[in-house]
Every structure is written in structure tokens, then in C-alpha cells.
Short mmCIF file of N, CA and C in Angstrom, two decimals:
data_model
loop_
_atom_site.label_atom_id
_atom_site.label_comp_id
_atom_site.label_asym_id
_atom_site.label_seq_id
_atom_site.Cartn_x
_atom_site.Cartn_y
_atom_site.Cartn_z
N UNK A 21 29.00 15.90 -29.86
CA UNK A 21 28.32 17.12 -29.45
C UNK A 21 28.66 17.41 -27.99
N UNK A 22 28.95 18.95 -27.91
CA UNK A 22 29.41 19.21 -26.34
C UNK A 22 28.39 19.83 -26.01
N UNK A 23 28.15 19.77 -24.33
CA UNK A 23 27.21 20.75 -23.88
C UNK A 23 27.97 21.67 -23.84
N UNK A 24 27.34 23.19 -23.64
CA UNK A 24 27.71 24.10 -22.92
C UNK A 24 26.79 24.33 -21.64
N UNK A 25 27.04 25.30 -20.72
CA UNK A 25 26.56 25.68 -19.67
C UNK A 25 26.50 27.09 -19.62
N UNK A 26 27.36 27.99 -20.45
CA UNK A 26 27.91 29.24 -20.55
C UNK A 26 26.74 30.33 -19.85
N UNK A 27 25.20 29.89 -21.10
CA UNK A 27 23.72 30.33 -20.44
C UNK A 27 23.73 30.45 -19.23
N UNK A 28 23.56 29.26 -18.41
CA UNK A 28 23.61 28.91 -16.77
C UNK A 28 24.55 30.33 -16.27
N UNK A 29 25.85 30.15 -16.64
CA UNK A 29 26.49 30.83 -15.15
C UNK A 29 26.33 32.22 -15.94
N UNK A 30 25.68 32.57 -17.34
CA UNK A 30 25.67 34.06 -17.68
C UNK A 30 24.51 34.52 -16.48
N UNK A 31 23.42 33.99 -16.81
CA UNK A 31 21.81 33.95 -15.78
C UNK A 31 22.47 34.00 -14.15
N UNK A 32 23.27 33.00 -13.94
CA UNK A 32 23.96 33.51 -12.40
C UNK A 32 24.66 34.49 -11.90
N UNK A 33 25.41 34.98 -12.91
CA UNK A 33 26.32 35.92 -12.38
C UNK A 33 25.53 37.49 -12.81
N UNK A 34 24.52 37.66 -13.44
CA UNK A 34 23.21 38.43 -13.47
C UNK A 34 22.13 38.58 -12.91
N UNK A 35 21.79 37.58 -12.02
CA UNK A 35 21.60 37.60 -10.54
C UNK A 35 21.94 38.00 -9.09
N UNK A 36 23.17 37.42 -9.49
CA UNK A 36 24.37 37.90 -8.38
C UNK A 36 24.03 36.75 -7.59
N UNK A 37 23.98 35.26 -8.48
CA UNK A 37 24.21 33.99 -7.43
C UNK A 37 25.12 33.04 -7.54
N UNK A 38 25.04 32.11 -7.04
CA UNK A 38 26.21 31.55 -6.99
C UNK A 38 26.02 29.67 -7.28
N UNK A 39 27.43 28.98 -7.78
CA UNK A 39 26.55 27.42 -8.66
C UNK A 39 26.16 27.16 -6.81
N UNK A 40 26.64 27.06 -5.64
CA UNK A 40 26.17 26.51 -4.45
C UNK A 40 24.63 27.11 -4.08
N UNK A 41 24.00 28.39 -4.77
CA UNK A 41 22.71 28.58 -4.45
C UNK A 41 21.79 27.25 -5.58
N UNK A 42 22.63 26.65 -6.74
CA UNK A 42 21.50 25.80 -7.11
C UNK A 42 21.65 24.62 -6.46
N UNK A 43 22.73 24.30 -5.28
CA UNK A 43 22.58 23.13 -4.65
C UNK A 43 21.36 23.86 -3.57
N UNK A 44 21.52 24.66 -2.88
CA UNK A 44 20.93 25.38 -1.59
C UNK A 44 19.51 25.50 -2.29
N UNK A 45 19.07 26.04 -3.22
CA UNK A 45 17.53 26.75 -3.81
C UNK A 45 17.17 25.70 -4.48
N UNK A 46 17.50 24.85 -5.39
CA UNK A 46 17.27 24.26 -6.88
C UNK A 46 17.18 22.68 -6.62
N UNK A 47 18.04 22.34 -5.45
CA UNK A 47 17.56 21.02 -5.02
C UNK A 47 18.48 19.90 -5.27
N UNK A 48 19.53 20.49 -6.20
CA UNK A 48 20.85 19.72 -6.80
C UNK A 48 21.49 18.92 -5.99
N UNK A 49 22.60 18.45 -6.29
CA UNK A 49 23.66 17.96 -5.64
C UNK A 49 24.68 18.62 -6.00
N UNK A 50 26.04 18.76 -5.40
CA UNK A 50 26.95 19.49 -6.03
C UNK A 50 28.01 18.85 -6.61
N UNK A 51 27.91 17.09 -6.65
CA UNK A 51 28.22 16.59 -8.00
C UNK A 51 27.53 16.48 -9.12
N UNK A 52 26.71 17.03 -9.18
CA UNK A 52 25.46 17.69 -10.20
C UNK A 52 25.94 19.08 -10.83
N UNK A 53 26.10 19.74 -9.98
CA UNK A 53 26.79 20.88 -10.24
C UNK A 53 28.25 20.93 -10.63
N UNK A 54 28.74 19.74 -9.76
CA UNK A 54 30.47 19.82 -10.52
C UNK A 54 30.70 19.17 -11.97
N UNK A 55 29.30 18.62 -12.46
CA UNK A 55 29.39 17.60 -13.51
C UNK A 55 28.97 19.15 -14.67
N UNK A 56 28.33 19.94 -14.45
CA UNK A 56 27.66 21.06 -15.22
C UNK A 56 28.92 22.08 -15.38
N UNK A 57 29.64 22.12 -14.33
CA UNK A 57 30.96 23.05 -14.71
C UNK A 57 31.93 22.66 -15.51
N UNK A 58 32.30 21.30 -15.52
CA UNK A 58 32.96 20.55 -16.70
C UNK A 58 32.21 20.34 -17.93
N UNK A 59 31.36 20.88 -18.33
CA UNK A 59 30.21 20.31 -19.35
C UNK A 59 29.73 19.21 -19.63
N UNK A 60 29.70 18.23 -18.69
CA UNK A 60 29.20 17.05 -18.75
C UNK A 60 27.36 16.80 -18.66
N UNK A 61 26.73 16.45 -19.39
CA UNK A 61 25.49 15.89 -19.52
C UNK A 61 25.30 15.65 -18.15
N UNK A 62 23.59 16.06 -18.09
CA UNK A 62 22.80 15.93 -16.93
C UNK A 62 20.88 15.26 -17.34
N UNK A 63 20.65 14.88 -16.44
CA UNK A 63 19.40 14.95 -17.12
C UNK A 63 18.68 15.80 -17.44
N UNK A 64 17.08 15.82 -17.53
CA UNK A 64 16.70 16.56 -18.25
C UNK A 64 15.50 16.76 -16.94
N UNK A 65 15.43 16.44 -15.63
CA UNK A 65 15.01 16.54 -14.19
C UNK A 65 15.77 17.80 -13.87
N UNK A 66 17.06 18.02 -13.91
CA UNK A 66 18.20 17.85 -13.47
C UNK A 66 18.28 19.91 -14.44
N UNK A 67 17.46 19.81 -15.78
CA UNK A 67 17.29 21.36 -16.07
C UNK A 67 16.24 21.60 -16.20
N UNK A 68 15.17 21.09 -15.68
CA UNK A 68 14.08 21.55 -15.12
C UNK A 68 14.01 22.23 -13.90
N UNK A 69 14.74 21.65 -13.09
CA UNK A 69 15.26 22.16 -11.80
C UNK A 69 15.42 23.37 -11.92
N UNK A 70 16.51 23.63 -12.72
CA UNK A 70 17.37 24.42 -12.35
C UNK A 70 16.10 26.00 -13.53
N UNK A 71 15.74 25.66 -14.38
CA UNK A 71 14.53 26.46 -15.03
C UNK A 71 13.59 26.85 -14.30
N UNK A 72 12.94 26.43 -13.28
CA UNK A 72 12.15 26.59 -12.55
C UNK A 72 12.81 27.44 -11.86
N UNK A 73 13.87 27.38 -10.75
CA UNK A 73 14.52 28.25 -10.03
C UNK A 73 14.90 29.52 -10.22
N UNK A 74 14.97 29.14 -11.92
CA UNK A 74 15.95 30.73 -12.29
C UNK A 74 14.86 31.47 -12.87
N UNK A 75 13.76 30.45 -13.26
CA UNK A 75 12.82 31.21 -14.33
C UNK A 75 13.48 31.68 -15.70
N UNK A 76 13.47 30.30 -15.81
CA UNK A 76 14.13 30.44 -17.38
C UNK A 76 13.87 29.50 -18.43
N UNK A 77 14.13 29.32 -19.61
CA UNK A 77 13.88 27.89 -20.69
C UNK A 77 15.23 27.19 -20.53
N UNK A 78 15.55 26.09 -20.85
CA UNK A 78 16.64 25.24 -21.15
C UNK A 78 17.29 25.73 -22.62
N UNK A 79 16.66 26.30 -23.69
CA UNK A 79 17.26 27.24 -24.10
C UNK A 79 18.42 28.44 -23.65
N UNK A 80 17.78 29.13 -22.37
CA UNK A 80 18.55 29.78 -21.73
C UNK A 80 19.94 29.88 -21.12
N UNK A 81 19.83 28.39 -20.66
CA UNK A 81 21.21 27.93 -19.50
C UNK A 81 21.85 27.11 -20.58
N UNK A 82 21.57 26.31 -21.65
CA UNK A 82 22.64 25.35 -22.40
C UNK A 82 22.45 25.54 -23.83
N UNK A 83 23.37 25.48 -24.07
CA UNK A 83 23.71 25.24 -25.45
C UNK A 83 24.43 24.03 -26.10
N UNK A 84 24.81 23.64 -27.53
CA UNK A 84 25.24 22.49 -28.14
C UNK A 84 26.03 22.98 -29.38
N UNK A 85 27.33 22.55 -28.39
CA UNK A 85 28.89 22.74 -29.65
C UNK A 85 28.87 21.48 -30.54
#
């Protein structure tokens, strides 16, 4: 099973933000963030974060190929 992220950067770029505002706003790291652009698994801290920030569900930002 792959993640996707596709959600995430649709919600960002409909904002008009950027993956360095979820290191700057969201609290990340940006090997956190470089691990989410390759679709690599994150925790589940880790999209809470980032749900809270955007105001969104984890539904929203990921999906499962």
C-alpha cells in the first residue's frame, strides 16, 4: 500500500501556501516534509499537525494506492 499526499499539496496550492509554511506554521521538520513529498509514511502526530493547521480531516491530505 502507497501513501499518497496528492490531498495535502491540492489544500496547499488552494491556499496559496507553500510545503515550507508547514515547517514555519504546522511545527514540522522539513525531513518530515521531504519524507511526505516522496510518499513515504509519517506518523499519525505528524497529520494531526498538519489537520489542525489547514483545518482539514486526514481524509483530506492522504490517500491509499
Amino acid at each position: 500500500m502507497v501513501v499518497s499526499y496528492i490531498g495535502l499539496w491540492r489544500i496547499l496550492l488552494e491556499k496559496g501556501l507553500q510545503k515550507q509554511d508547514l515547517v514555519e506554521h504546522a511545527g514540522l521538520s522539513s525531513a518530515t516534509v521531504a519524507k511526505m513529498g516522496i510518499g513515504e509514511s509519517v506518523s499519525n502526530k505528524v497529520l494531526e499537525k498538519v489537520c489542525a493547521y489547514l483545518e482539514s480531516s486526514v481524509n483530506d491530505i492522504i490517500s491509499y494506492e
